PDB file of C-alpha atoms in Angstrom:
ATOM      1  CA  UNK R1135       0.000   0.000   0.000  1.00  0.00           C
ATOM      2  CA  UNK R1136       1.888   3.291  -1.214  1.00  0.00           C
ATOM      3  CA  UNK R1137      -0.761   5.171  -0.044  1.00  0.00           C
ATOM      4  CA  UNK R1138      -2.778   8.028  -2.543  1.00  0.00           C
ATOM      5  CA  UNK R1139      -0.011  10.633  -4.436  1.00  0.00           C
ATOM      6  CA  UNK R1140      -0.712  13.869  -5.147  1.00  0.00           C
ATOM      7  CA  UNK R1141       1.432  16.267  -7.538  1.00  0.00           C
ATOM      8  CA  UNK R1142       2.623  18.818  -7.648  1.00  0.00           C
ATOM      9  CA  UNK R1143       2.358  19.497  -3.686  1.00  0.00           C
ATOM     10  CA  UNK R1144       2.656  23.215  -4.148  1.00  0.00           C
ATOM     11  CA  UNK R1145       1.325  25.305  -7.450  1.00  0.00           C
ATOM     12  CA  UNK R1146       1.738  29.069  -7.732  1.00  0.00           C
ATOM     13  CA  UNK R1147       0.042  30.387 -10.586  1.00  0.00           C
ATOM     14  CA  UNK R1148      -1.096  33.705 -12.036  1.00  0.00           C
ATOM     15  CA  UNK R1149      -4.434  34.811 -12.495  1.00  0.00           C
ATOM     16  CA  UNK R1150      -6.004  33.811 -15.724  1.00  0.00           C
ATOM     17  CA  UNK R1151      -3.522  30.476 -16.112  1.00  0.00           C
ATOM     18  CA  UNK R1152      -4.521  27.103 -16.700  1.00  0.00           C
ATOM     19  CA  UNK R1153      -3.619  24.714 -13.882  1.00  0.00           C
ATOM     20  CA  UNK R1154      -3.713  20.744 -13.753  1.00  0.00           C
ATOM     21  CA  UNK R1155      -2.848  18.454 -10.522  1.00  0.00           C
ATOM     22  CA  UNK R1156      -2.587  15.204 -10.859  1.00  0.00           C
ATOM     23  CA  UNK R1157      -3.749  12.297  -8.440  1.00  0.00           C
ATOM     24  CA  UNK R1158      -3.142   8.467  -8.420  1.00  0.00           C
ATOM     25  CA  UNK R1159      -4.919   6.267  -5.968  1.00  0.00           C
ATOM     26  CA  UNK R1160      -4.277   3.562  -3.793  1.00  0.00           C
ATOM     27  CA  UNK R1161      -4.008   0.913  -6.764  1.00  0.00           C
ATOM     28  CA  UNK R1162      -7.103  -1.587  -6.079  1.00  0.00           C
ATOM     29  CA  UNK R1163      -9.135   1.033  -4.775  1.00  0.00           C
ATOM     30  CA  UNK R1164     -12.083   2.101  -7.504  1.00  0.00           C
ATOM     31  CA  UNK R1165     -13.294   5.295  -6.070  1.00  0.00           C
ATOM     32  CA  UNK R1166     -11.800   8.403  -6.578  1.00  0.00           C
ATOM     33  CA  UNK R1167     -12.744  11.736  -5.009  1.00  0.00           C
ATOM     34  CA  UNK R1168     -11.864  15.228  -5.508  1.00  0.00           C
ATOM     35  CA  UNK R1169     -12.294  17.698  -2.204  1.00  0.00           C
ATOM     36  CA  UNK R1170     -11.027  21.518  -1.839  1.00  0.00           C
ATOM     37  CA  UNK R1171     -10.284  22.618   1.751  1.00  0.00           C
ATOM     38  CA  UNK R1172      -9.468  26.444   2.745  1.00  0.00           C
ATOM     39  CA  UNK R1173      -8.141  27.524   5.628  1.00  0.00           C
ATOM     40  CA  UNK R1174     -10.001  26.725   8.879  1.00  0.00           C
ATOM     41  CA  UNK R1175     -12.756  24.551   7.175  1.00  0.00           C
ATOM     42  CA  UNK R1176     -13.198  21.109   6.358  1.00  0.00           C
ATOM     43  CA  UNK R1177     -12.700  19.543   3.094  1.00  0.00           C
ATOM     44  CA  UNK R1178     -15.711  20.549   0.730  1.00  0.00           C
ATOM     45  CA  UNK R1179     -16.355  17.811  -1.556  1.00  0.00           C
ATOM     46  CA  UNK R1180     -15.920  18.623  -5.535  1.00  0.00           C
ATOM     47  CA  UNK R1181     -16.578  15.307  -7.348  1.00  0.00           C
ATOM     48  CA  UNK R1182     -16.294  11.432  -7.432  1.00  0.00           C
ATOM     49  CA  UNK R1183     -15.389   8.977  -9.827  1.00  0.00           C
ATOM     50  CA  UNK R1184     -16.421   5.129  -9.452  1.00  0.00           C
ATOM     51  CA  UNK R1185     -13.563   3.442 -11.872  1.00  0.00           C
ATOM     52  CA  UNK R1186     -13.831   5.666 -15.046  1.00  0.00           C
ATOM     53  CA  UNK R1187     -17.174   7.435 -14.072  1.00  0.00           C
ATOM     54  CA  UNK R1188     -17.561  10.548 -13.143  1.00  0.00           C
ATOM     55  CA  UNK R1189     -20.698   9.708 -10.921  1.00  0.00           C
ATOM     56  CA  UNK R1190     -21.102  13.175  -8.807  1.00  0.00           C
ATOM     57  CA  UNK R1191     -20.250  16.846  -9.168  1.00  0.00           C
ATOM     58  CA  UNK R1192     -21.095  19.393  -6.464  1.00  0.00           C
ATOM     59  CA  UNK R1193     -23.383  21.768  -7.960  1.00  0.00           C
ATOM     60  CA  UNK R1194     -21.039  24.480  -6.435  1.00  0.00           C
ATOM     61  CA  UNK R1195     -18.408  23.159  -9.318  1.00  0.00           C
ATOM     62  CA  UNK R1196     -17.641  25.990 -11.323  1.00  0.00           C
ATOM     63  CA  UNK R1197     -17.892  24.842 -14.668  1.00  0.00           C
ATOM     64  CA  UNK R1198     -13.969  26.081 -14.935  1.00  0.00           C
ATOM     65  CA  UNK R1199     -13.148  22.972 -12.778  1.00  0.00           C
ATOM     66  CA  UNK R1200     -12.931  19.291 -15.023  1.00  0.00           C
ATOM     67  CA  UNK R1201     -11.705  16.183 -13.514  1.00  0.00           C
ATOM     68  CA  UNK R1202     -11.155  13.072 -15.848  1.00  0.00           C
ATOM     69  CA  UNK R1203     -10.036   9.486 -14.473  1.00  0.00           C
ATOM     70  CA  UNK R1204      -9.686   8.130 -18.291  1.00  0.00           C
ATOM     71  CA  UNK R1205      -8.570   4.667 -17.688  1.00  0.00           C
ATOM     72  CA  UNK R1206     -10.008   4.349 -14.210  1.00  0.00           C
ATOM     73  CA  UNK R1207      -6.864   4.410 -12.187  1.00  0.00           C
ATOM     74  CA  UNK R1208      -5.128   8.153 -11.972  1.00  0.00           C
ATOM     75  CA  UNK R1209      -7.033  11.103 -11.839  1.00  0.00           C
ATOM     76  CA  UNK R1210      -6.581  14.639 -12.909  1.00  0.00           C
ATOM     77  CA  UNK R1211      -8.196  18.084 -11.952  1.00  0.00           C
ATOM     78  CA  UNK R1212      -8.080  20.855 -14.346  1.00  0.00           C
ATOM     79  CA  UNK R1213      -8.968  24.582 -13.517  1.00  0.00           C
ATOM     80  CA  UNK R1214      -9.307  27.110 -16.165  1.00  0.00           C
ATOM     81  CA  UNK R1215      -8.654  30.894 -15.908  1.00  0.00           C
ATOM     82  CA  UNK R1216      -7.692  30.695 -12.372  1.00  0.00           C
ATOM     83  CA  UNK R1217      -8.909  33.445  -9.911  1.00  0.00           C
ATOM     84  CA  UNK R1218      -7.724  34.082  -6.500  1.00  0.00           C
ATOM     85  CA  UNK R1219     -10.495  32.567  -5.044  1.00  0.00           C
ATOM     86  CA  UNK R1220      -9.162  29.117  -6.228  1.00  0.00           C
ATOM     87  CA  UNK R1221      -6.555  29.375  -3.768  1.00  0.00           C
ATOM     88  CA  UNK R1222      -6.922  26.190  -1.717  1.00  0.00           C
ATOM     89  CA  UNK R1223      -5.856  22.727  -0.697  1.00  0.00           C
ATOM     90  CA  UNK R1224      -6.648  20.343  -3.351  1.00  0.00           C
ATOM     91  CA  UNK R1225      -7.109  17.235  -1.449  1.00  0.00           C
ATOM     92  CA  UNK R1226      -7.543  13.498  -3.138  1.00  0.00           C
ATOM     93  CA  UNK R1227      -8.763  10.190  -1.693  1.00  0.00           C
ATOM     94  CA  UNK R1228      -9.735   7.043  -2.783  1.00  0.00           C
ATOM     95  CA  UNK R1229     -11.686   4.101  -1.120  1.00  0.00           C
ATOM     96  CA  UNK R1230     -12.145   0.735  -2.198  1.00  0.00           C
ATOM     97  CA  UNK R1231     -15.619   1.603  -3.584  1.00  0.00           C
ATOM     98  CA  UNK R1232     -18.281  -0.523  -3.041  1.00  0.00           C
ATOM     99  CA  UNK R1233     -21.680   0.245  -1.289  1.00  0.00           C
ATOM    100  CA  UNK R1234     -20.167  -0.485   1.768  1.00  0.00           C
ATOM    101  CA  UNK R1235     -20.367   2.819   4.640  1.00  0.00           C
ATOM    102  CA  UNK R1236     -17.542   1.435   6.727  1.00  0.00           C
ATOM    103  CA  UNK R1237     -15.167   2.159   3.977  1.00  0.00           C
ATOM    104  CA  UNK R1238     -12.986   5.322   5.100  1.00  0.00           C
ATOM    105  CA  UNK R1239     -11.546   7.883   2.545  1.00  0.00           C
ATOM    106  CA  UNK R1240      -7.510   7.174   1.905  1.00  0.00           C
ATOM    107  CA  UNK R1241      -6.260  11.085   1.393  1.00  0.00           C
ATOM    108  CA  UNK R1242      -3.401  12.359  -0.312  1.00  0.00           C
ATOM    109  CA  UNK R1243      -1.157  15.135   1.013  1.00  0.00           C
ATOM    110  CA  UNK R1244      -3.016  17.648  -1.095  1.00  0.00           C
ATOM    111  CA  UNK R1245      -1.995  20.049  -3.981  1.00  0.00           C
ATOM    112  CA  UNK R1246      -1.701  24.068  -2.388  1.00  0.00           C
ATOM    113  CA  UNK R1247      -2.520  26.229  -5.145  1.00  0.00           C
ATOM    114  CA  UNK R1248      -2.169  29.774  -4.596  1.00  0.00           C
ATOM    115  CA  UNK R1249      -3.183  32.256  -7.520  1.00  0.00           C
ATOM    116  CA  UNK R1250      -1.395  35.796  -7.433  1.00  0.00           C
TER     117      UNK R1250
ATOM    118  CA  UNK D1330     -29.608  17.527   4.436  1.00  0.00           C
ATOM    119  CA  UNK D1331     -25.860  15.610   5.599  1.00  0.00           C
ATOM    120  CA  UNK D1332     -24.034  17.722   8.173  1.00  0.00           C
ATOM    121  CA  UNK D1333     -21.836  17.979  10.820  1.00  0.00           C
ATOM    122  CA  UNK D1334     -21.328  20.234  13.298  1.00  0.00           C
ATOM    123  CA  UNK D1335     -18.029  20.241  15.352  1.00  0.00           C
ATOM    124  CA  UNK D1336     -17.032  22.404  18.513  1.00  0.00           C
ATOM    125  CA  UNK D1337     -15.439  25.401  17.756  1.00  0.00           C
ATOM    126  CA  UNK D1338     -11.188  25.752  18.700  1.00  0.00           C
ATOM    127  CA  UNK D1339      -9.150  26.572  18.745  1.00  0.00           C
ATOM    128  CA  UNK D1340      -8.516  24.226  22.105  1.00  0.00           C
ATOM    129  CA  UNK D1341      -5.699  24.864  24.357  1.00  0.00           C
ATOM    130  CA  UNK D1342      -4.659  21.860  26.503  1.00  0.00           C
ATOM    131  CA  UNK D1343      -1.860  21.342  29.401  1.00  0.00           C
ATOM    132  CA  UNK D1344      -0.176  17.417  28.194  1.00  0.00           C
ATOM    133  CA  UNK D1345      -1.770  15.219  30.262  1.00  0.00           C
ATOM    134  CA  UNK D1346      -5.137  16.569  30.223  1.00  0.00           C
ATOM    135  CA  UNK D1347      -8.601  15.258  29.249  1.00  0.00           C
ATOM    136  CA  UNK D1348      -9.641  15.848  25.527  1.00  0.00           C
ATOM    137  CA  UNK D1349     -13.241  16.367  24.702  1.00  0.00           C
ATOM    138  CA  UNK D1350     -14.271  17.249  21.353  1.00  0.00           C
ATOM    139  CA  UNK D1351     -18.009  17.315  20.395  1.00  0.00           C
ATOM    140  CA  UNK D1352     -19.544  16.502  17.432  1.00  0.00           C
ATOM    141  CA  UNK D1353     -23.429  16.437  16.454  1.00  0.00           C
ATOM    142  CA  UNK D1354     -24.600  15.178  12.724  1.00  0.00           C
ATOM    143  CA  UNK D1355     -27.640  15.377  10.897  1.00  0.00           C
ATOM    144  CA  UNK D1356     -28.220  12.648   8.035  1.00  0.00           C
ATOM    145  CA  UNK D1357     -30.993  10.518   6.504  1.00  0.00           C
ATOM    146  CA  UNK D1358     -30.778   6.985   6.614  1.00  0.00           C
ATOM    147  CA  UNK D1359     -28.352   5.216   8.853  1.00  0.00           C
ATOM    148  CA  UNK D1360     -24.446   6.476   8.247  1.00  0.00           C
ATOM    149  CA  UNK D1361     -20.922   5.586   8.942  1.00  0.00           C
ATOM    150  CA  UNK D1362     -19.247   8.226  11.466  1.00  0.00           C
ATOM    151  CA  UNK D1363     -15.289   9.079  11.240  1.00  0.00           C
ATOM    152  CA  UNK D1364     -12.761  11.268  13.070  1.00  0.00           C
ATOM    153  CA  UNK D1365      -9.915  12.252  10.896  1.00  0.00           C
ATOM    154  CA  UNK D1366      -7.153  14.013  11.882  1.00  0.00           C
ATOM    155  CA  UNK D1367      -4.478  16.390  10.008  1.00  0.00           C
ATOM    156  CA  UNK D1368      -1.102  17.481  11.099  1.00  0.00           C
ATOM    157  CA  UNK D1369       0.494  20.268   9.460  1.00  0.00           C
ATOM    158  CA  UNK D1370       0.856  19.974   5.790  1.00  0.00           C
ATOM    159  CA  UNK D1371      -0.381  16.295   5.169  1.00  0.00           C
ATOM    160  CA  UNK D1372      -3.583  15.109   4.355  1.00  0.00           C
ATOM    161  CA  UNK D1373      -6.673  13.764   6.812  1.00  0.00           C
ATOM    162  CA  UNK D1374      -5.279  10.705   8.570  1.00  0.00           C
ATOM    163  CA  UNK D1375      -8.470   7.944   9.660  1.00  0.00           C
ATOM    164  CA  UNK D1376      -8.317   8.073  13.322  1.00  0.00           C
ATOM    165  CA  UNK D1377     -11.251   6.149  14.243  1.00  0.00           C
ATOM    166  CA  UNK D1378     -14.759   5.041  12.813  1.00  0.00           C
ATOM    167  CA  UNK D1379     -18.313   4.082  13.959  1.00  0.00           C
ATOM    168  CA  UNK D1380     -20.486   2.082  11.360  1.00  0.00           C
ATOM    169  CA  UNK D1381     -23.515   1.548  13.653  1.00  0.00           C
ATOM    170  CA  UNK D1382     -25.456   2.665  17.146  1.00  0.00           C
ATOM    171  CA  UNK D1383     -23.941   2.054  20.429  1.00  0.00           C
ATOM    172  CA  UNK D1384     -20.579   1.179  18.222  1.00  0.00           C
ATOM    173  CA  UNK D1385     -17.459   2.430  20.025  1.00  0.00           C
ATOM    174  CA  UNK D1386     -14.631   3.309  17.965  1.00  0.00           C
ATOM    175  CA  UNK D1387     -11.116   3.356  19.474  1.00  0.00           C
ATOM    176  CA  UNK D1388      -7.651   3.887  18.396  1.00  0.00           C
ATOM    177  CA  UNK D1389      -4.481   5.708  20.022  1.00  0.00           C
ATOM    178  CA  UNK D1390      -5.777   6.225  23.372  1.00  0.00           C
ATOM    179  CA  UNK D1391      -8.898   8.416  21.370  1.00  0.00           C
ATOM    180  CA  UNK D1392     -12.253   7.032  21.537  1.00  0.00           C
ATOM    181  CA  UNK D1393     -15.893   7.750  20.433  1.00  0.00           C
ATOM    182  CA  UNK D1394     -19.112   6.764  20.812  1.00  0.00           C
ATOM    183  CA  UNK D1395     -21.895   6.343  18.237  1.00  0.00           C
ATOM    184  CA  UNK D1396     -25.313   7.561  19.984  1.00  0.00           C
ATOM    185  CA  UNK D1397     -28.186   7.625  17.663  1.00  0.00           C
ATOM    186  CA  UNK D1398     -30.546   8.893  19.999  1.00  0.00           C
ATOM    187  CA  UNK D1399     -28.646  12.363  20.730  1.00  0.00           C
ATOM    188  CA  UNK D1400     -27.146  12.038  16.361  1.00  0.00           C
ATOM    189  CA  UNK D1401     -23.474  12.942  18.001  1.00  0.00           C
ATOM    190  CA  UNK D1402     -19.808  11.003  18.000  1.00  0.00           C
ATOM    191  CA  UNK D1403     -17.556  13.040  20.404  1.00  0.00           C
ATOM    192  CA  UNK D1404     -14.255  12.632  20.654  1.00  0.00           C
ATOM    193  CA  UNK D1405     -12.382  11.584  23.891  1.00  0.00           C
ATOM    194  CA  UNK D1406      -8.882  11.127  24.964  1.00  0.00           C
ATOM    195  CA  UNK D1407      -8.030  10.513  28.858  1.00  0.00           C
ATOM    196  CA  UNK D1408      -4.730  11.933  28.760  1.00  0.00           C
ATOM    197  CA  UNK D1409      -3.519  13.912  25.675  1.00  0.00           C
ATOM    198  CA  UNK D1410       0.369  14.255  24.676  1.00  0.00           C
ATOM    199  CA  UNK D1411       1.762  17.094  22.784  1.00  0.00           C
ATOM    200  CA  UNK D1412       2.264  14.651  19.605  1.00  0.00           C
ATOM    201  CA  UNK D1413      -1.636  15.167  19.593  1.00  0.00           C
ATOM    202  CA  UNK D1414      -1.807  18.507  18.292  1.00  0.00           C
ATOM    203  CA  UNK D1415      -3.441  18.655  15.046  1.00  0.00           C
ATOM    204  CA  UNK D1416      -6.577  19.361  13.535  1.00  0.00           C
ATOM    205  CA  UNK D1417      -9.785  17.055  14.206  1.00  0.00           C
ATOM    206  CA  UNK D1418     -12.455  16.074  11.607  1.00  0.00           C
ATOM    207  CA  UNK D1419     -15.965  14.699  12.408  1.00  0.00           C
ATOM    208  CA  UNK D1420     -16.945  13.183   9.119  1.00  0.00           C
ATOM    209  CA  UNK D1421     -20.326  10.832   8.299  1.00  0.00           C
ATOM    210  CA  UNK D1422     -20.589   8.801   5.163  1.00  0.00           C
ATOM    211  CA  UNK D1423     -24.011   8.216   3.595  1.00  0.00           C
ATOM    212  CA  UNK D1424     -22.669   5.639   1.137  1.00  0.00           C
ATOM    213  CA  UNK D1425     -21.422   7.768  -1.885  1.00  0.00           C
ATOM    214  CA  UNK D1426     -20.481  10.924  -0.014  1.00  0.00           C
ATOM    215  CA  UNK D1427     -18.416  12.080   2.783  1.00  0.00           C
ATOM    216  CA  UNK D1428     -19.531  15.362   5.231  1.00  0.00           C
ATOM    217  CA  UNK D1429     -16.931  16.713   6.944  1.00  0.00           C
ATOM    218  CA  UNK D1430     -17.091  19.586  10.322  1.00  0.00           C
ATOM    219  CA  UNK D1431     -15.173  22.363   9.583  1.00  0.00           C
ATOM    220  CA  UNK D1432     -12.666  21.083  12.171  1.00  0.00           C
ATOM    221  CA  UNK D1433     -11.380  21.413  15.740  1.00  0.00           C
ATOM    222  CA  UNK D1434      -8.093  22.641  16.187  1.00  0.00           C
ATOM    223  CA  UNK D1435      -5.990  20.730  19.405  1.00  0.00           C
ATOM    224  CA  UNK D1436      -2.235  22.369  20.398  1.00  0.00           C
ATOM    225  CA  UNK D1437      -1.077  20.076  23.840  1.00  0.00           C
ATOM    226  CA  UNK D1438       1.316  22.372  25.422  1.00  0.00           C
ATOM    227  CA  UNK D1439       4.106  20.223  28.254  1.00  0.00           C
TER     228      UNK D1439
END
């Protein structure tokens, strides 16, 4: 078990650029989730994949955020013309994915973006 | 609606103290309940879970009971250690999503 790998672990990025993190699970797990955590709050959920699927998306997504898990293992997140609002923790975590509740979320170390 | 609601820190404790944290949920159907903790620039860690009533979970000294009837999970420690300071996470899962508390924040000072 390496454990869920986030990169890069810090982004700085001007305002208006394109941005893309990267995120690959813990290998046999099928779930994949996206969250975005600011300072002082907890993680705010952003969108789930099941294998390939993109099977949620909060309907506070802007539509500048895409996430794509093509081939159902690593994941990526992709924001568009960044604004300094985006500035965040980018956290990842995977589970094992099936209907099961006991199943806890495996997180990355998270992606810090910060948008000048 | 999902939510939880966690005490407000930050919280200030002498090493050696007792360790409450309290945290209340609201969610339909039956969930899973979780305390996560972060230290400084890593992720959320699993400290301990609860899948059902009554269930007691445990791990590192830190426990917490599941109690339906009063929809809370509070955190407990008998004697904390300054290796505990981090940031605590009440989280429920309803089966495709996780809710997470906004987070308690613990410094243990010797």
């Amino acid at each position: 078990d390496t454990g869920v790998s986030q990169d890069p672990r810090h982004k700085i990025t001007k305002r208006g650029q394109n941005v893309t993190f990267r995120c690959d699970p813990i290998s046999e797990h099928n779930r994949l989730y996206w969250y975005r955590q600011t300072l002082g709050q907890g993680p705010e959920f952003l969108t789930y994949f099941q294998n390939e699927a993109q099977l949620e998306k909060s309907r506070l997504l802007s539509d500048r955020f895409s996430a794509e898990r093509p081939k159902g293992s690593f994941s990526t997140l992709e924001i568009q013309r960044t604004e300094q609002g985006d500035s965040a923790m980018y956290l990842c975590a995977s589970s094992p994915g099936t209907e099961n509740y006991n199943s806890p979320l495996h997180f990355g170390n998270g992606t810090r973006l910060t948008v000048t | 609606g999902n939510s939880v609601t966690q005490m407000e820190g930050p919280v200030t404790l002498s090493e050696e103290a007792f360790l409450t944290i309290n945290c209340t949920y609201t969610a339909t159907g039956y969930p899973s309940l979780f305390w996560y903790v972060q230290y400084p620039g890593e992720g959320l860690q699993l400290l301990l879970k609860a899948t059902k009533a009554d269930d007691k979970g445990s791990n590192k000294g830190f426990e917490a009971t599941y109690r339906k009837e009063t929809t809370s999970f509070h955190l407990e420690k008998g004697s904390v250690q300054v290796s505990d300071s981090a940031v605590y996470f009440c989280a429920l899962n309803t089966g495709n999503q996780f809710y997470f508390g906004t987070g308690t924040s613990l410094t243990v000072i010797p």
